[in-house]
Amino acid sequence: MTGAPTGAGAPPGPLLSMAGIRKEFPGMVALDDVSLDVREGRVHALMGENGAGKSTLMKVLSGVHPAGTYTGDILLDGEPCAFGGVVDSERAGIAIIHQELALIPQLSIAENVLLGHEATRFGVLDRDANHARARELLLRVGLDENPDVPVSALGIGAQQLVEIAKALAKRVRLLILDEPTSALNEAESRRLLDLLRELRDQGVTCILISHKLGEVVSVSDEITILRDGRTIETLVVERGADGTPSVDEDRIIRGMVGRSLDRLYPEPAGEVGPVRFEVRDWTVDHPTQPGRRMVDGVDIDLRSGEIVGLAGLMGAGRTEFAMSLFGRSYGRYVRGTLFKDGEVLPVPDVAAAVRGGLAYVPEDRKTLGLLLDEDIRHNTTLAGLHRVSRRGVIDQARETVEARRMSDGLHVRGNVAAGTVRTLSGGNQQKVVLAKWMFTRPELLILDEPTRGIDVGAKYEIHLIIRRLAAEGAAVLLISSELPEVLGMCDRVHTMCEGRLTGEVPAGEADQETLMRLMTRTGDRP
């Protein structure tokens, strides 16, 4: 299908036209005859499942994948463009903000914002001029911070605004944002979406990649949907007098996955069994600040076949608890005991935790979950090499067979023995992390934000995998910042605030208001 708008009233003469774009990687075609037209002064969303080609297309546009590595045409203001690199695209007024922010933590805000575009006087940096220019740009994006503050002192939401200010310093005309709210809380996300509207009103064109359908519908003027590396359609979002958009989330889902999703979460399967794991008085201090309590006296039971949710706001201590339980891989252990089937299970390190049947899918899959420059095969078997080895030597043929079996079972898109996991989409990378730990046959699976940055179709697949593991008898601890996911997937939910458990609610009695009230409960434990 072509990318011609299916709505009415789209005028000719787009700012950007991409036509017939084809991009290949070893063993796969990422983009196949993709077309995209973006009008000036609009917010244009780019939607699709993980692996649909969204980020690859934007890397082609921004020069990350330079001319010559793809086929097809790019026109800006009707003029052909062939960017040899990111510098060339920036000169043309195109800037991309990747999901992984490209800031230098040790430098100040001003130094980051104006890097490569500093004002000088007689060949020397003009500090006052740079400070004033940075201040002006920060005010434009709504960030009231001293430009001399180091970026490392900022939260992730403020850092996202610094990235946008950095793009504006380059006189950007076309701003590409790849999953800009994936790591932001609700208030930070609202502020960023308001900023996109303001930039649009100022004439800056934005291309938005996001898996948060509600945000896309609320802010976008047009929505182009990709599927399997091809353009499916472009929807024009019109708004009624009351602001109601003409496109809803279900319409986008149908375009993305080629069908309607009748249920966002799979039905529970199997019976909940007896308690397998018990955590008692688990207490952990900050890794570099002795006495600063991060996890304080946590008690929790986990049953065979049960999915237990752990909900809390940022900084509540959820990840710290999960990582410290998984072989004390976070913080300074103070006290606490883990029991398995009523017997003490020592977990002094990660190896002992794995031997004891624990597995941990981390929040940051790229840093903590994968070896990005290795293939799917090696990543899949990494935590269970003894199962594909003979006398300490890896049997590569057996490793390939096992990796292919795991990949096929999880519908991973990619050649298990060719290329690197770095080139996979976020959803496929997450499936590889899951495959790695499923390969160890875990009895307790700890999942930390397992669907962050994942599209709705891939989310459903991962939820099915989690349900299947529980049905096979594993105990599952699910940490998520998305309360609908916690409510839709878990049999019961614990809430956490300031390192302490603050409540426990059966799934049938839980709602978002109840959980939020418990998540903000401070003081003594109930």
Coordinates of C-alpha atoms in Angstrom, one line a residue:
M1 CA 0.0 0.0 0.0
T2 CA 1.1 3.5 -0.5
G3 CA 1.6 6.2 2.2
A4 CA -1.2 8.5 0.7
P5 CA -3.2 10.1 3.5
T6 CA -6.6 8.4 4.1
G7 CA -8.1 11.6 5.6
A8 CA -9.1 14.8 3.8
G9 CA -7.5 18.2 3.3
A10 CA -3.8 17.4 3.1
P11 CA -2.2 20.2 1.0
P12 CA 0.6 19.4 -1.5
G13 CA 4.2 20.4 -1.1
P14 CA 5.5 18.6 2.0
L15 CA 8.6 19.8 3.8
L16 CA 9.9 16.2 3.6
S17 CA 9.3 13.4 1.1
M18 CA 10.9 10.0 1.4
A19 CA 10.1 7.6 -1.5
G20 CA 11.0 4.0 -2.3
I21 CA 13.4 3.7 0.7
R22 CA 15.0 0.2 1.0
K23 CA 17.5 -0.7 3.7
E24 CA 19.0 -4.1 4.2
F25 CA 21.0 -5.6 7.1
P26 CA 22.8 -9.0 7.0
G27 CA 20.1 -11.6 6.8
M28 CA 17.1 -9.3 6.8
V29 CA 15.3 -6.4 4.9
A30 CA 14.5 -3.7 7.4
L31 CA 12.8 -1.3 5.0
D32 CA 11.1 -2.2 1.7
D33 CA 9.8 0.6 -0.6
V34 CA 8.9 2.9 2.3
S35 CA 7.4 6.3 1.6
L36 CA 6.7 9.2 4.0
D37 CA 5.5 12.7 3.4
V38 CA 5.7 15.2 6.3
R39 CA 4.1 18.7 6.2
E40 CA 5.7 21.7 7.6
G41 CA 4.7 22.9 11.1
R42 CA 3.0 19.6 12.0
V43 CA 3.5 16.8 14.5
H44 CA 3.7 13.6 12.4
A45 CA 3.7 10.3 14.3
L46 CA 5.4 7.2 13.0
M47 CA 3.8 4.1 14.4
G48 CA 4.4 0.4 14.0
E49 CA 5.3 -2.8 15.9
N50 CA 8.9 -3.3 17.1
G51 CA 10.8 -4.3 14.0
A52 CA 8.5 -2.4 11.6
G53 CA 11.3 -0.1 10.6
K54 CA 10.5 3.1 12.3
S55 CA 13.9 3.8 13.9
T56 CA 15.7 2.5 10.8
L57 CA 13.8 5.0 8.6
M58 CA 14.7 7.9 10.9
K59 CA 18.3 6.8 10.9
V60 CA 18.3 6.9 7.2
L61 CA 16.8 10.4 7.2
S62 CA 19.2 11.8 9.8
G63 CA 22.4 10.4 8.2
V64 CA 23.1 7.7 10.8
H65 CA 22.7 5.3 7.9
P66 CA 24.5 7.4 5.2
A67 CA 23.6 7.7 1.5
G68 CA 24.8 4.7 -0.3
T69 CA 23.8 2.3 2.4
Y70 CA 20.1 2.4 1.2
T71 CA 18.2 3.0 -2.0
G72 CA 15.4 5.5 -2.6
D73 CA 15.0 9.2 -2.6
I74 CA 14.9 11.9 0.1
L75 CA 13.6 15.4 -0.7
L76 CA 13.7 18.4 1.6
D77 CA 11.7 21.4 0.3
G78 CA 11.5 19.5 -3.0
E79 CA 15.3 19.3 -3.4
P80 CA 17.1 15.9 -3.4
C81 CA 19.2 15.2 -0.4
A82 CA 22.0 12.6 0.1
F83 CA 23.4 12.9 3.7
G84 CA 26.8 11.4 4.2
G85 CA 26.4 11.6 8.0
V86 CA 24.6 13.2 10.9
V87 CA 26.6 16.5 10.4
D88 CA 25.1 16.8 6.9
S89 CA 21.5 16.3 8.1
E90 CA 22.0 18.8 10.9
R91 CA 23.3 21.4 8.4
A92 CA 20.0 20.9 6.6
G93 CA 18.0 21.6 9.8
I94 CA 17.3 18.0 10.8
A95 CA 18.0 16.8 14.3
I96 CA 17.3 13.4 15.9
I97 CA 16.9 12.7 19.6
H98 CA 17.4 9.0 20.2
Q99 CA 15.8 6.9 22.9
E100 CA 19.3 6.7 24.6
L101 CA 20.2 10.3 25.3
A102 CA 23.5 11.6 23.8
L103 CA 24.5 13.9 26.6
I104 CA 27.9 14.1 28.4
P105 CA 27.1 13.9 32.1
Q106 CA 30.3 15.6 33.3
L107 CA 29.7 18.7 31.3
S108 CA 27.4 21.5 32.2
I109 CA 24.0 22.1 30.7
A110 CA 25.3 25.0 28.6
E111 CA 28.3 23.0 27.4
N112 CA 26.0 20.1 26.3
V113 CA 23.5 22.4 24.6
L114 CA 26.0 24.4 22.6
L115 CA 28.5 21.6 22.0
G116 CA 30.0 22.4 18.5
H117 CA 28.1 25.6 18.3
E118 CA 29.9 27.7 21.0
A119 CA 30.2 31.5 20.7
T120 CA 33.8 32.7 20.6
R121 CA 35.6 36.1 20.9
F122 CA 39.0 36.5 19.5
G123 CA 39.3 32.7 19.2
V124 CA 38.4 32.2 22.9
L125 CA 35.1 30.8 24.2
D126 CA 32.8 33.6 25.2
R127 CA 31.5 32.3 28.5
D128 CA 28.9 35.0 29.1
A129 CA 27.5 34.8 25.6
N130 CA 27.3 31.0 25.8
H131 CA 25.6 31.2 29.2
A132 CA 23.1 33.7 27.9
R133 CA 22.4 31.7 24.7
A134 CA 21.9 28.5 26.8
R135 CA 19.6 30.3 29.2
E136 CA 17.5 31.5 26.3
L137 CA 17.2 28.0 24.9
L138 CA 16.4 26.5 28.3
L139 CA 13.6 29.0 28.8
R140 CA 12.3 28.1 25.3
V141 CA 11.9 24.5 26.3
G142 CA 10.5 25.4 29.8
L143 CA 13.5 24.3 31.9
D144 CA 14.3 26.6 34.7
E145 CA 17.9 25.5 35.5
N146 CA 21.2 27.2 35.9
P147 CA 23.1 26.5 32.7
D148 CA 26.3 25.9 34.7
V149 CA 24.7 22.9 36.5
P150 CA 26.2 19.6 35.4
V151 CA 23.9 17.4 33.4
S152 CA 24.5 14.5 35.8
A153 CA 22.6 16.4 38.4
L154 CA 19.4 16.4 36.4
G155 CA 16.6 13.9 36.3
I156 CA 15.8 12.0 33.1
G157 CA 12.9 14.4 32.3
A158 CA 15.1 17.5 32.5
Q159 CA 17.8 15.7 30.5
Q160 CA 15.2 15.1 27.7
L161 CA 14.5 18.9 27.6
V162 CA 18.2 19.6 27.5
E163 CA 18.4 17.3 24.4
I164 CA 15.6 19.4 22.7
A165 CA 17.4 22.6 23.6
K166 CA 20.5 21.2 22.1
A167 CA 18.6 20.5 18.9
L168 CA 17.1 24.0 18.8
A169 CA 20.7 25.4 19.1
K170 CA 21.3 23.9 15.7
R171 CA 18.5 25.9 14.1
V172 CA 16.4 22.8 13.7
R173 CA 13.5 22.7 11.2
L174 CA 12.7 19.1 11.5
L175 CA 13.0 17.5 14.9
I176 CA 12.8 13.7 15.2
L177 CA 12.0 12.2 18.7
D178 CA 12.4 8.5 19.2
E179 CA 10.4 7.3 22.2
P180 CA 10.9 10.6 24.1
T181 CA 8.6 9.7 27.0
S182 CA 9.6 6.0 27.5
A183 CA 11.5 6.8 30.7
L184 CA 9.4 9.8 31.9
N185 CA 6.8 9.9 34.6
E186 CA 3.3 11.1 33.8
A187 CA 3.9 14.8 34.7
E188 CA 7.1 14.9 32.7
S189 CA 5.4 13.3 29.7
R190 CA 2.6 15.9 29.7
R191 CA 5.2 18.7 29.8
L192 CA 7.1 17.2 26.9
L193 CA 3.9 16.9 24.8
D194 CA 2.9 20.5 25.6
L195 CA 6.4 21.5 24.4
L196 CA 5.9 19.7 21.1
R197 CA 2.7 21.6 20.6
E198 CA 4.5 24.9 21.4
L199 CA 7.3 24.0 18.9
R200 CA 4.7 23.2 16.3
D201 CA 3.1 26.6 16.8
Q202 CA 6.6 28.2 16.4
G203 CA 7.0 26.5 13.0
V204 CA 9.2 23.5 14.0
T205 CA 8.1 20.3 12.4
C206 CA 8.3 17.2 14.6
I207 CA 8.3 13.5 13.8
L208 CA 7.3 11.5 16.9
I209 CA 8.0 7.8 17.4
S210 CA 6.1 6.4 20.4
H211 CA 4.4 3.2 21.6
K212 CA 2.2 5.2 23.9
L213 CA -1.0 5.4 21.8
G214 CA -2.8 7.9 24.0
E215 CA 0.1 10.4 23.7
V216 CA 0.2 9.9 19.9
V217 CA -3.5 10.5 19.5
S218 CA -3.4 13.6 21.7
V219 CA -0.6 15.4 20.0
S220 CA -0.3 14.3 16.4
D221 CA -1.7 15.9 13.2
E222 CA -0.8 12.9 11.0
I223 CA 0.0 9.3 11.8
T224 CA 2.0 7.1 9.4
I225 CA 1.9 3.3 10.1
L226 CA 4.6 0.9 9.1
R227 CA 4.4 -2.9 9.2
D228 CA 7.1 -5.4 8.4
G229 CA 9.3 -2.6 6.8
R230 CA 6.5 -1.3 4.6
T231 CA 4.3 1.8 4.6
I232 CA 0.7 0.7 5.4
E233 CA -1.2 4.0 5.5
T234 CA -1.2 7.6 6.7
L235 CA -4.1 8.9 8.8
V236 CA -4.9 12.6 9.1
V237 CA -6.1 13.4 12.7
E238 CA -8.9 15.9 12.7
R239 CA -10.4 17.3 15.9
G240 CA -14.0 18.2 16.6
A241 CA -15.2 21.3 18.4
D242 CA -14.7 19.5 21.7
G243 CA -11.1 18.4 20.8
T244 CA -12.1 14.8 20.2
P245 CA -9.7 13.3 17.6
S246 CA -11.0 11.5 14.5
V247 CA -8.5 8.6 15.1
D248 CA -8.7 6.4 18.1
E249 CA -6.3 3.9 19.6
D250 CA -8.1 0.9 18.2
R251 CA -7.8 2.3 14.7
I252 CA -4.0 2.6 15.1
I253 CA -3.7 -0.9 16.6
R254 CA -5.5 -2.4 13.6
G255 CA -3.1 -0.7 11.2
M256 CA 0.0 -1.7 13.3
V257 CA -0.8 -5.4 13.8
G258 CA -3.2 -6.0 10.9
R259 CA -6.0 -7.1 13.2
S260 CA -7.9 -6.0 16.3
L261 CA -6.7 -7.0 19.7
D262 CA -9.8 -8.0 21.5
R263 CA -7.9 -8.2 24.8
L264 CA -4.8 -6.3 25.8
Y265 CA -3.9 -8.9 28.4
P266 CA -4.2 -12.7 28.1
E267 CA -6.4 -14.7 30.4
P268 CA -4.8 -16.4 33.4
A269 CA -4.0 -20.1 32.9
G270 CA -3.3 -22.8 35.4
E271 CA -3.7 -23.0 39.1
V272 CA -1.7 -21.1 41.7
G273 CA 0.4 -23.6 43.8
P274 CA 2.1 -23.5 47.2
V275 CA 4.6 -20.9 48.3
R276 CA 8.0 -21.6 46.6
F277 CA 10.0 -18.5 47.7
E278 CA 9.8 -16.4 50.8
V279 CA 11.7 -13.2 51.4
R280 CA 12.1 -12.0 55.0
D281 CA 13.3 -8.7 56.4
W282 CA 15.3 -7.9 53.2
T283 CA 17.3 -4.7 53.9
V284 CA 19.8 -3.0 51.6
D285 CA 21.8 0.2 51.8
H286 CA 23.0 2.5 49.0
P287 CA 26.1 1.1 47.3
T288 CA 28.3 4.1 48.0
Q289 CA 26.5 5.8 51.0
P290 CA 26.5 3.5 54.0
G291 CA 23.5 4.0 56.2
R292 CA 21.3 5.4 53.4
R293 CA 18.5 2.7 53.4
M294 CA 17.2 1.8 49.9
V295 CA 15.3 -1.4 50.8
D296 CA 13.9 -1.6 54.3
G297 CA 12.6 -4.8 55.8
V298 CA 10.8 -6.2 52.8
D299 CA 8.7 -9.4 53.4
I300 CA 7.1 -11.1 50.4
D301 CA 5.9 -14.6 49.4
L302 CA 5.9 -16.0 45.9
R303 CA 3.8 -19.0 44.9
S304 CA 4.3 -21.5 42.1
G305 CA 2.2 -20.4 39.1
E306 CA 1.5 -16.9 40.5
I307 CA 2.3 -13.5 39.0
V308 CA 2.9 -11.0 41.8
G309 CA 3.1 -7.3 40.9
L310 CA 5.4 -4.8 42.6
A311 CA 4.1 -1.2 42.0
G312 CA 5.7 2.0 43.0
L313 CA 6.8 5.5 41.9
M314 CA 10.3 6.3 40.6
G315 CA 12.7 5.9 43.5
A316 CA 10.4 3.7 45.5
G317 CA 13.1 1.0 45.7
R318 CA 11.6 -1.7 43.4
T319 CA 14.6 -2.1 41.1
E320 CA 17.0 -1.9 44.1
F321 CA 15.0 -4.7 45.8
A322 CA 15.0 -6.9 42.6
M323 CA 18.7 -6.5 41.9
S324 CA 19.8 -7.0 45.5
L325 CA 17.7 -10.2 45.7
F326 CA 19.3 -11.5 42.5
G327 CA 22.7 -12.3 43.9
R328 CA 23.2 -9.0 45.7
S329 CA 23.9 -7.3 42.4
Y330 CA 22.9 -3.9 43.9
G331 CA 23.9 -2.1 47.1
R332 CA 25.2 -3.1 50.4
Y333 CA 23.5 -6.1 51.9
V334 CA 22.4 -5.4 55.5
R335 CA 20.2 -8.4 56.5
G336 CA 17.5 -10.6 55.2
T337 CA 16.8 -14.2 54.2
L338 CA 15.6 -15.9 51.1
F339 CA 13.8 -19.2 51.5
K340 CA 13.1 -21.8 48.8
D341 CA 10.6 -24.5 49.7
G342 CA 11.0 -23.7 53.3
E343 CA 14.8 -24.0 53.3
V344 CA 17.3 -21.1 53.4
L345 CA 18.7 -20.3 49.9
P346 CA 22.0 -18.4 50.1
V347 CA 22.4 -16.0 47.2
P348 CA 25.7 -14.2 47.8
D349 CA 26.3 -13.6 44.1
V350 CA 24.6 -13.9 40.7
A351 CA 26.0 -17.4 40.0
A352 CA 24.5 -18.7 43.2
A353 CA 21.2 -17.0 42.4
V354 CA 21.1 -18.7 39.0
R355 CA 21.9 -22.1 40.5
G356 CA 19.1 -21.5 43.0
G357 CA 16.6 -21.1 40.1
L358 CA 16.4 -17.3 40.0
A359 CA 16.4 -15.2 36.8
Y360 CA 16.3 -11.4 36.4
V361 CA 15.2 -9.5 33.3
P362 CA 16.6 -6.0 34.0
E363 CA 14.9 -2.7 33.3
D364 CA 17.8 -1.6 31.1
R365 CA 18.1 -4.4 28.5
K366 CA 20.9 -2.8 26.5
T367 CA 23.3 -2.2 29.3
L368 CA 22.5 -5.1 31.7
G369 CA 20.6 -7.6 29.7
L370 CA 22.5 -8.1 26.4
L371 CA 25.9 -8.3 24.8
L372 CA 25.0 -6.0 22.0
D373 CA 27.8 -6.9 19.7
E374 CA 27.1 -10.6 19.9
D375 CA 24.6 -12.6 17.9
I376 CA 21.2 -14.0 19.1
R377 CA 22.7 -17.4 19.6
H378 CA 25.4 -16.4 22.1
N379 CA 23.1 -14.1 24.0
T380 CA 20.4 -16.8 24.3
T381 CA 22.7 -19.4 25.8
L382 CA 24.9 -17.1 27.9
A383 CA 23.3 -17.8 31.3
G384 CA 23.2 -21.6 30.6
L385 CA 26.4 -22.4 28.8
H386 CA 26.7 -25.7 30.7
R387 CA 23.7 -27.0 28.8
V388 CA 25.5 -26.5 25.4
S389 CA 29.0 -27.5 26.5
R390 CA 31.0 -30.7 26.7
R391 CA 33.9 -30.9 29.0
G392 CA 34.0 -27.1 29.2
V393 CA 33.9 -26.6 25.4
I394 CA 30.9 -25.0 23.8
D395 CA 29.2 -27.3 21.2
Q396 CA 28.4 -24.6 18.6
A397 CA 26.1 -26.9 16.6
R398 CA 24.1 -27.7 19.7
E399 CA 24.1 -24.0 20.8
T400 CA 22.7 -23.0 17.4
V401 CA 19.9 -25.6 17.6
E402 CA 19.0 -24.5 21.1
A403 CA 19.1 -20.8 20.3
R404 CA 16.9 -21.4 17.2
R405 CA 14.4 -23.4 19.3
M406 CA 14.1 -20.6 21.8
S407 CA 13.9 -17.9 19.1
D408 CA 11.2 -19.7 17.2
G409 CA 9.2 -20.2 20.4
L410 CA 9.3 -16.5 21.1
H411 CA 8.9 -15.4 17.5
V412 CA 12.2 -13.5 17.5
R413 CA 12.8 -11.8 14.1
G414 CA 16.4 -12.3 13.1
N415 CA 19.0 -14.8 12.1
V416 CA 20.3 -16.5 15.3
A417 CA 23.8 -16.9 14.0
A418 CA 24.2 -13.8 11.8
G419 CA 24.5 -10.1 12.7
T420 CA 24.3 -8.7 16.2
V421 CA 21.5 -8.1 18.6
R422 CA 22.3 -4.3 18.4
T423 CA 20.5 -4.3 15.0
L424 CA 17.3 -5.8 16.4
S425 CA 14.3 -3.8 17.3
G426 CA 13.6 -3.1 21.0
G427 CA 10.8 -5.8 21.1
N428 CA 13.1 -8.4 19.6
Q429 CA 15.9 -7.5 21.9
Q430 CA 13.6 -7.9 24.9
K431 CA 12.5 -11.3 23.6
V432 CA 16.2 -12.3 23.4
V433 CA 16.6 -11.3 27.0
L434 CA 13.6 -13.4 27.9
A435 CA 15.0 -16.3 25.9
K436 CA 18.3 -16.1 27.8
W437 CA 16.6 -16.6 31.1
M438 CA 13.9 -19.1 29.9
F439 CA 16.8 -21.2 28.7
T440 CA 17.9 -21.6 32.4
R441 CA 14.4 -23.0 33.2
P442 CA 13.9 -20.5 36.1
E443 CA 11.7 -21.2 39.1
L444 CA 11.6 -17.5 40.1
L445 CA 11.5 -15.0 37.3
I446 CA 11.9 -11.4 38.2
L447 CA 10.8 -9.0 35.5
D448 CA 11.7 -5.3 35.8
E449 CA 9.7 -3.2 33.3
P450 CA 9.5 -6.1 30.8
T451 CA 7.5 -4.2 28.2
R452 CA 9.1 -0.7 28.4
G453 CA 9.5 0.8 24.9
I454 CA 7.6 -2.1 23.4
D455 CA 4.7 -1.8 20.9
V456 CA 1.3 -3.1 21.7
G457 CA 1.6 -6.2 19.5
A458 CA 4.9 -7.2 21.0
K459 CA 3.6 -6.4 24.5
Y460 CA 0.8 -9.0 24.0
E461 CA 3.3 -11.6 22.9
I462 CA 5.5 -11.0 25.9
H463 CA 2.5 -11.1 28.2
L464 CA 1.6 -14.5 26.7
I465 CA 5.2 -15.7 27.4
I466 CA 4.9 -14.6 31.0
R467 CA 1.6 -16.3 31.4
R468 CA 3.0 -19.5 29.9
L469 CA 5.9 -19.5 32.3
A470 CA 3.6 -19.1 35.3
A471 CA 1.3 -21.9 33.9
E472 CA 4.4 -24.1 33.8
G473 CA 4.9 -23.6 37.5
A474 CA 7.3 -20.6 37.7
A475 CA 6.8 -17.9 40.3
V476 CA 6.9 -14.5 38.7
L477 CA 7.6 -11.1 40.3
L478 CA 6.5 -8.4 37.8
I479 CA 7.7 -4.8 38.3
S480 CA 6.0 -2.2 36.1
S481 CA 5.4 1.5 36.1
E482 CA 2.3 1.0 34.0
L483 CA -0.5 0.4 36.4
P484 CA -2.9 -1.1 33.7
E485 CA -0.2 -3.7 33.0
V486 CA 0.1 -4.6 36.7
L487 CA -3.7 -4.8 37.0
G488 CA -4.0 -6.8 33.8
M489 CA -1.3 -9.3 34.5
C490 CA -1.0 -9.9 38.2
D491 CA -2.8 -12.2 40.6
R492 CA -2.0 -9.9 43.5
V493 CA -0.1 -6.6 43.9
H494 CA 2.4 -5.3 46.5
T495 CA 3.0 -1.5 46.6
M496 CA 6.3 0.1 47.6
C497 CA 7.3 3.6 48.8
E498 CA 10.6 4.8 50.1
G499 CA 12.1 1.3 50.2
R500 CA 9.2 -0.2 52.2
L501 CA 6.2 -2.3 51.2
T502 CA 3.1 -0.3 51.9
G503 CA 0.3 -2.6 50.9
E504 CA -0.9 -5.8 49.4
V505 CA -4.0 -6.0 47.2
P506 CA -5.6 -9.0 45.5
A507 CA -6.0 -8.4 41.7
G508 CA -9.8 -8.6 42.0
E509 CA -9.9 -5.8 44.5
A510 CA -7.3 -3.5 42.9
D511 CA -7.7 -0.4 40.8
Q512 CA -5.4 2.4 39.8
E513 CA -6.7 4.8 42.5
T514 CA -6.1 2.2 45.3
L515 CA -2.6 1.4 44.1
M516 CA -1.7 5.1 43.7
R517 CA -2.8 5.8 47.2
L518 CA -0.7 3.0 48.6
M519 CA 2.3 3.9 46.4
T520 CA 2.4 7.4 47.9
R521 CA 2.0 6.1 51.5
T522 CA 4.9 7.1 53.7
G523 CA 5.8 6.6 57.3
D524 CA 5.3 3.3 59.1
R525 CA 4.5 0.1 57.3
P526 CA 0.9 -1.1 57.6

